[in-house]
Amino acid sequence: MRFEERYGEAVTDSAGKDDYEHHGGFPRYTPAEVGPEYGRLVDALRTLQDLAVSTAPTPEVIEDAAERVEALIDLLKPFAVPEGEQPAGRVLSLPGRGSLLMLPWTVEKFDAEGVRSRGMFRRYHLGGNGAAHGGTLPLLFDDLFGMIQHAYGRPISRTAYLHINYRKITPLDTELVVEGSVDKVEGRKTFISAVLKDREGTVLADCEALMVQLLKGQP
Ligand SMILES: CCCCCCCCCCCCCC(=O)SCCNC(=O)CCNC(=O)[C@H](O)C(C)(C)COP(=O)(O)OP(=O)(O)OC[C@H]1O[C@@H](n2cnc3c(N)ncnc32)[C@H](O)[C@@H]1OP(=O)(O)O
């Protein structure tokens, strides 16, 4: 299957084709085929996360909610699968690639020249005084860097360091854009940088990182 068919319209012909023989001990990740019901579930769970950290229900409602969540756990538990087989994280067309851990951002450019993603930090990501938690920005950048590596055609690598400059407060519920690209490659080392901006183009944070290509069997 052609690369762009696997990853969708955000991908252009210049997207790299990496070699899975050099992915250390990582399982082979392939895009997941899911129906619209999967995106619906992830979206509902994200709203639930927002509500879980922003509501103060009565004890009766908390009891009721706990029972319903426990029922949901019982429903899903029998379908547990090993890493690499779950759709979460493997659906490029969904916000956060369908993973609840990732920021619910949507990739709009994915090629060898770089990756751009757009989205919002939500109530779930609150740090204090209306701003995104400082720890959520490295998550956004680190995941973006993984995609940049992939789009550039580099084998899966581990982040050796990640340096963030927090330039301005990152607001919640505001559309933002993050974009980055490979700066240089030196043997196993890939140097990547990216910038987070608001819609007016104000830089909120910038980040640079070193990713080191894994050796055969390296975890
Ligand atoms: C289906 C669609 C999916 C698409 C998306 C898929 C996304 C998937 C994304 C998955 C993404 C997953 C992402 C994650 O999971 S990132 C998870 C967080 N990162 C880690 O857990 C990494 C832990 N560390 C390690 O494993 C090792 O330290 C690594 C592997 C990084 C290097 O240990 P290794 O023993 O192998 O190599 P080396 O030490 O000989 O170093 C090699 C070279 O690098 C240079 N160096 C090293 N460290 C630093 C440093 N801090 N500053 C400056 N330089 C540094 C070093 O000087 C040397 O340079 P040189 O002397 O050769 O010039």
CSV table of C-alpha atoms and ligand atoms in Angstrom, one decimal:
chain,number,residue,atom,x,y,z
A,1,MET,CA,0.0,0.0,0.0
A,2,ARG,CA,1.3,3.5,-0.9
A,3,PHE,CA,2.5,5.6,2.1
A,4,GLU,CA,0.0,8.3,1.5
A,5,GLU,CA,-2.9,5.8,1.3
A,6,ARG,CA,-1.8,4.5,4.7
A,7,TYR,CA,-1.5,7.9,6.4
A,8,GLY,CA,-4.1,10.0,4.6
A,9,GLU,CA,-4.2,13.3,2.9
A,10,ALA,CA,-1.8,15.1,5.3
A,11,VAL,CA,1.0,13.0,3.7
A,12,THR,CA,2.7,14.1,0.5
A,13,ASP,CA,5.0,12.2,-1.9
A,14,SER,CA,8.1,13.5,-0.1
A,15,ALA,CA,7.2,11.6,3.1
A,16,GLY,CA,10.1,9.2,3.9
A,17,LYS,CA,9.9,5.4,3.8
A,18,ASP,CA,11.9,4.1,6.7
A,19,ASP,CA,13.3,0.7,7.2
A,20,TYR,CA,11.8,-1.4,9.9
A,21,GLU,CA,15.0,-3.6,10.0
A,22,HIS,CA,16.6,-0.8,12.1
A,23,HIS,CA,13.9,-0.2,14.6
A,24,GLY,CA,15.8,-1.7,17.6
A,25,GLY,CA,13.5,-3.9,19.7
A,26,PHE,CA,10.3,-2.0,18.8
A,27,PRO,CA,7.3,-3.8,17.6
A,28,ARG,CA,6.4,-3.0,14.0
A,29,TYR,CA,3.7,-0.3,14.0
A,30,THR,CA,1.2,-0.3,11.2
A,31,PRO,CA,-1.8,2.1,10.8
A,32,ALA,CA,-5.0,0.8,12.3
A,33,GLU,CA,-8.2,0.4,10.2
A,34,VAL,CA,-11.1,1.7,12.3
A,35,GLY,CA,-14.6,2.8,11.7
A,36,PRO,CA,-16.1,6.1,12.8
A,37,GLU,CA,-17.3,4.6,16.0
A,38,TYR,CA,-13.7,4.5,17.3
A,39,GLY,CA,-13.3,8.2,16.9
A,40,ARG,CA,-16.6,8.7,18.6
A,41,LEU,CA,-15.5,6.6,21.6
A,42,VAL,CA,-12.2,8.4,22.0
A,43,ASP,CA,-13.9,11.8,21.7
A,44,ALA,CA,-16.4,10.8,24.4
A,45,LEU,CA,-13.7,9.6,26.7
A,46,ARG,CA,-11.8,12.9,26.2
A,47,THR,CA,-14.9,14.8,27.3
A,48,LEU,CA,-15.2,12.4,30.2
A,49,GLN,CA,-11.6,13.2,31.2
A,50,ASP,CA,-12.4,17.0,31.0
A,51,LEU,CA,-15.4,16.4,33.3
A,52,ALA,CA,-13.6,14.2,35.7
A,53,VAL,CA,-11.2,17.0,36.5
A,54,SER,CA,-13.7,19.9,36.3
A,55,THR,CA,-16.8,18.8,38.2
A,56,ALA,CA,-17.8,18.5,41.8
A,57,PRO,CA,-20.8,16.1,41.8
A,58,THR,CA,-22.8,15.0,44.8
A,59,PRO,CA,-21.8,11.8,46.6
A,60,GLU,CA,-24.9,10.1,45.0
A,61,VAL,CA,-23.8,11.1,41.5
A,62,ILE,CA,-20.2,10.1,42.2
A,63,GLU,CA,-21.4,6.6,43.3
A,64,ASP,CA,-23.6,6.3,40.2
A,65,ALA,CA,-20.7,7.5,37.9
A,66,ALA,CA,-18.3,5.0,39.6
A,67,GLU,CA,-20.6,2.1,38.9
A,68,ARG,CA,-21.1,3.1,35.3
A,69,VAL,CA,-17.3,3.4,34.7
A,70,GLU,CA,-16.8,0.1,36.4
A,71,ALA,CA,-19.4,-1.4,34.0
A,72,LEU,CA,-17.4,0.1,31.1
A,73,ILE,CA,-14.2,-1.4,32.4
A,74,ASP,CA,-15.9,-4.9,32.5
A,75,LEU,CA,-17.1,-4.3,28.9
A,76,LEU,CA,-13.6,-3.5,27.5
A,77,LYS,CA,-11.3,-5.7,29.6
A,78,PRO,CA,-11.8,-8.9,27.6
A,79,PHE,CA,-10.5,-7.1,24.5
A,80,ALA,CA,-7.0,-6.3,25.8
A,81,VAL,CA,-4.3,-6.8,23.2
A,82,PRO,CA,-0.5,-6.5,23.2
A,83,GLU,CA,1.3,-3.3,22.3
A,84,GLY,CA,1.1,-2.5,18.6
A,85,GLU,CA,-2.3,-4.2,18.1
A,86,GLN,CA,-4.5,-1.6,19.7
A,87,PRO,CA,-5.9,1.1,17.4
A,88,ALA,CA,-4.9,3.8,20.0
A,89,GLY,CA,-1.9,5.7,18.6
A,90,ARG,CA,-2.2,4.2,15.1
A,91,VAL,CA,-5.0,6.2,13.5
A,92,LEU,CA,-3.3,9.2,12.0
A,93,SER,CA,-6.6,10.8,10.9
A,94,LEU,CA,-7.8,11.1,14.5
A,95,PRO,CA,-6.8,13.7,17.0
A,96,GLY,CA,-3.8,12.4,18.9
A,97,ARG,CA,-3.8,9.5,16.5
A,98,GLY,CA,-6.7,8.1,18.6
A,99,SER,CA,-4.6,7.8,21.8
A,100,LEU,CA,-6.0,9.3,25.0
A,101,LEU,CA,-2.5,9.9,26.3
A,102,MET,CA,-1.7,12.2,23.3
A,103,LEU,CA,-2.9,15.8,23.0
A,104,PRO,CA,-6.1,15.8,20.8
A,105,TRP,CA,-4.4,17.5,17.9
A,106,THR,CA,-4.8,16.8,14.3
A,107,VAL,CA,-1.9,16.3,11.8
A,108,GLU,CA,-2.4,18.6,8.8
A,109,LYS,CA,1.1,18.1,7.2
A,110,PHE,CA,3.2,15.0,7.3
A,111,ASP,CA,6.1,14.8,5.0
A,112,ALA,CA,9.9,14.8,4.9
A,113,GLU,CA,10.0,18.6,5.1
A,114,GLY,CA,8.2,18.5,8.4
A,115,VAL,CA,5.1,17.8,10.4
A,116,ARG,CA,2.4,20.4,11.4
A,117,SER,CA,-0.4,19.7,13.8
A,118,ARG,CA,-3.2,21.8,15.1
A,119,GLY,CA,-5.4,21.7,18.2
A,120,MET,CA,-6.2,22.9,21.6
A,121,PHE,CA,-5.2,22.2,25.2
A,122,ARG,CA,-8.4,21.4,27.1
A,123,ARG,CA,-9.5,21.6,30.7
A,124,TYR,CA,-8.0,18.1,31.3
A,125,HIS,CA,-4.6,19.7,30.6
A,126,LEU,CA,-5.0,22.6,33.0
A,127,GLY,CA,-1.9,23.5,35.0
A,128,GLY,CA,-2.9,26.7,36.9
A,129,ASN,CA,-4.7,30.0,36.4
A,130,GLY,CA,-6.1,29.0,33.0
A,131,ALA,CA,-2.8,27.9,31.4
A,132,ALA,CA,-1.8,24.5,30.1
A,133,HIS,CA,0.3,22.4,32.6
A,134,GLY,CA,4.0,22.8,31.8
A,135,GLY,CA,4.4,19.0,31.5
A,136,THR,CA,1.9,18.7,28.7
A,137,LEU,CA,4.1,20.7,26.3
A,138,PRO,CA,7.0,18.1,26.3
A,139,LEU,CA,4.3,15.5,25.5
A,140,LEU,CA,3.1,17.5,22.5
A,141,PHE,CA,6.7,18.1,21.3
A,142,ASP,CA,8.0,14.6,21.9
A,143,ASP,CA,5.2,12.9,20.1
A,144,LEU,CA,5.5,15.4,17.2
A,145,PHE,CA,9.3,14.6,17.0
A,146,GLY,CA,8.4,10.9,16.8
A,147,MET,CA,6.2,11.7,13.8
A,148,ILE,CA,8.8,14.0,12.2
A,149,GLN,CA,11.4,11.2,12.4
A,150,HIS,CA,8.9,8.8,10.8
A,151,ALA,CA,7.9,11.2,8.1
A,152,TYR,CA,11.6,12.0,7.3
A,153,GLY,CA,12.3,8.3,6.8
A,154,ARG,CA,14.5,7.9,9.9
A,155,PRO,CA,14.2,4.6,11.9
A,156,ILE,CA,12.4,4.8,15.3
A,157,SER,CA,14.7,6.5,17.8
A,158,ARG,CA,14.6,7.4,21.4
A,159,THR,CA,14.7,11.0,22.7
A,160,ALA,CA,18.1,11.6,24.3
A,161,TYR,CA,17.2,15.1,25.3
A,162,LEU,CA,14.4,17.6,24.8
A,163,HIS,CA,14.8,21.3,25.6
A,164,ILE,CA,11.8,23.6,25.8
A,165,ASN,CA,11.7,27.3,26.1
A,166,TYR,CA,8.4,28.4,27.5
A,167,ARG,CA,8.1,31.9,26.0
A,168,LYS,CA,4.4,32.8,26.8
A,169,ILE,CA,1.5,31.3,28.8
A,170,THR,CA,-0.1,28.5,26.7
A,171,PRO,CA,-3.9,29.1,26.9
A,172,LEU,CA,-6.6,26.4,27.1
A,173,ASP,CA,-9.5,26.1,24.6
A,174,THR,CA,-7.6,28.1,22.0
A,175,GLU,CA,-6.6,26.9,18.6
A,176,LEU,CA,-2.9,26.6,18.4
A,177,VAL,CA,-0.4,25.2,15.8
A,178,VAL,CA,2.8,23.3,16.3
A,179,GLU,CA,5.3,22.7,13.4
A,180,GLY,CA,8.7,21.2,13.3
A,181,SER,CA,11.3,19.5,11.1
A,182,VAL,CA,14.6,17.7,11.0
A,183,ASP,CA,17.5,20.2,11.3
A,184,LYS,CA,20.4,17.7,10.7
A,185,VAL,CA,21.3,14.1,10.8
A,186,GLU,CA,24.7,12.8,12.1
A,187,GLY,CA,25.0,9.0,12.0
A,188,ARG,CA,22.5,7.7,14.5
A,189,LYS,CA,21.6,11.2,15.7
A,190,THR,CA,18.7,13.3,14.4
A,191,PHE,CA,18.4,16.9,15.6
A,192,ILE,CA,14.9,18.2,15.4
A,193,SER,CA,13.2,21.5,16.4
A,194,ALA,CA,9.7,22.8,16.5
A,195,VAL,CA,7.7,25.9,17.4
A,196,LEU,CA,4.2,26.2,19.1
A,197,LYS,CA,2.3,29.3,18.0
A,198,ASP,CA,-1.1,30.8,18.4
A,199,ARG,CA,-3.3,31.8,15.5
A,200,GLU,CA,-1.8,35.3,15.4
A,201,GLY,CA,1.7,33.8,15.0
A,202,THR,CA,2.9,34.6,18.5
A,203,VAL,CA,5.5,32.0,19.7
A,204,LEU,CA,4.3,30.3,22.9
A,205,ALA,CA,7.1,27.8,23.1
A,206,ASP,CA,9.9,26.4,21.1
A,207,CYS,CA,11.8,23.1,21.5
A,208,GLU,CA,14.8,21.3,20.2
A,209,ALA,CA,15.7,17.6,20.7
A,210,LEU,CA,18.2,14.9,19.9
A,211,MET,CA,16.8,11.5,18.9
A,212,VAL,CA,19.2,8.6,18.8
A,213,GLN,CA,18.6,5.7,16.4
A,214,LEU,CA,18.2,2.4,18.3
A,215,LEU,CA,20.7,-0.4,17.7
A,216,LYS,CA,19.4,-3.9,16.9
A,217,GLY,CA,17.4,-5.2,19.9
A,218,GLN,CA,17.8,-1.9,21.9
A,219,PRO,CA,14.6,-1.3,24.0
B,1,LIG,C1,1.4,3.9,12.7
B,1,LIG,C2,1.8,5.3,12.6
B,1,LIG,C3,2.8,5.7,13.8
B,1,LIG,C4,3.5,6.9,13.5
B,1,LIG,C5,4.2,7.5,14.6
B,1,LIG,C6,5.2,6.6,15.3
B,1,LIG,C7,5.8,7.4,16.4
B,1,LIG,C8,6.5,6.4,17.3
B,1,LIG,C9,7.3,7.3,18.1
B,1,LIG,C10,8.1,6.4,19.1
B,1,LIG,C11,9.0,7.4,19.7
B,1,LIG,C12,9.6,6.8,20.9
B,1,LIG,C13,10.3,7.9,21.6
B,1,LIG,C14,10.5,7.6,23.0
B,1,LIG,O1,10.2,6.5,23.5
B,1,LIG,S1,11.3,8.7,23.9
B,1,LIG,C15,11.3,8.0,25.6
B,1,LIG,C16,12.2,8.8,26.4
B,1,LIG,N1,13.6,8.5,26.0
B,1,LIG,C17,14.2,7.5,26.6
B,1,LIG,O2,13.6,6.7,27.4
B,1,LIG,C18,15.6,7.3,26.2
B,1,LIG,C19,16.5,6.7,27.3
B,1,LIG,N2,17.9,6.7,26.8
B,1,LIG,C20,18.4,5.7,26.0
B,1,LIG,O3,17.7,4.7,25.7
B,1,LIG,C21,19.8,5.9,25.6
B,1,LIG,O4,20.4,6.9,26.3
B,1,LIG,C22,19.9,6.3,24.1
B,1,LIG,C23,19.2,5.3,23.2
B,1,LIG,C24,19.2,7.7,23.8
B,1,LIG,C25,21.3,6.5,23.7
B,1,LIG,O5,22.1,5.4,24.2
B,1,LIG,P1,23.1,4.6,23.3
B,1,LIG,O6,23.9,3.8,24.2
B,1,LIG,O7,22.3,3.8,22.2
B,1,LIG,O8,23.9,5.6,22.5
B,1,LIG,P2,25.1,6.5,23.1
B,1,LIG,O9,25.0,6.8,24.5
B,1,LIG,O10,26.4,5.9,22.6
B,1,LIG,O11,24.9,7.9,22.3
B,1,LIG,C26,24.9,7.9,20.9
B,1,LIG,C27,25.3,9.3,20.4
B,1,LIG,O12,24.3,10.2,21.0
B,1,LIG,C28,24.9,11.2,21.9
B,1,LIG,N3,24.0,11.4,23.0
B,1,LIG,C29,23.3,10.5,23.7
B,1,LIG,N4,22.6,11.1,24.7
B,1,LIG,C30,22.9,12.4,24.6
B,1,LIG,C31,22.5,13.5,25.3
B,1,LIG,N5,21.6,13.4,26.3
B,1,LIG,N6,23.0,14.7,25.0
B,1,LIG,C32,23.8,14.9,24.0
B,1,LIG,N7,24.3,13.8,23.2
B,1,LIG,C33,23.8,12.6,23.5
B,1,LIG,C34,26.2,10.5,22.3
B,1,LIG,O13,27.2,11.4,22.7
B,1,LIG,C35,26.6,9.8,21.0
B,1,LIG,O14,27.1,10.7,20.1
B,1,LIG,P3,28.5,10.4,19.4
B,1,LIG,O15,29.5,10.3,20.4
B,1,LIG,O16,28.3,9.2,18.6
B,1,LIG,O17,28.6,11.6,18.4
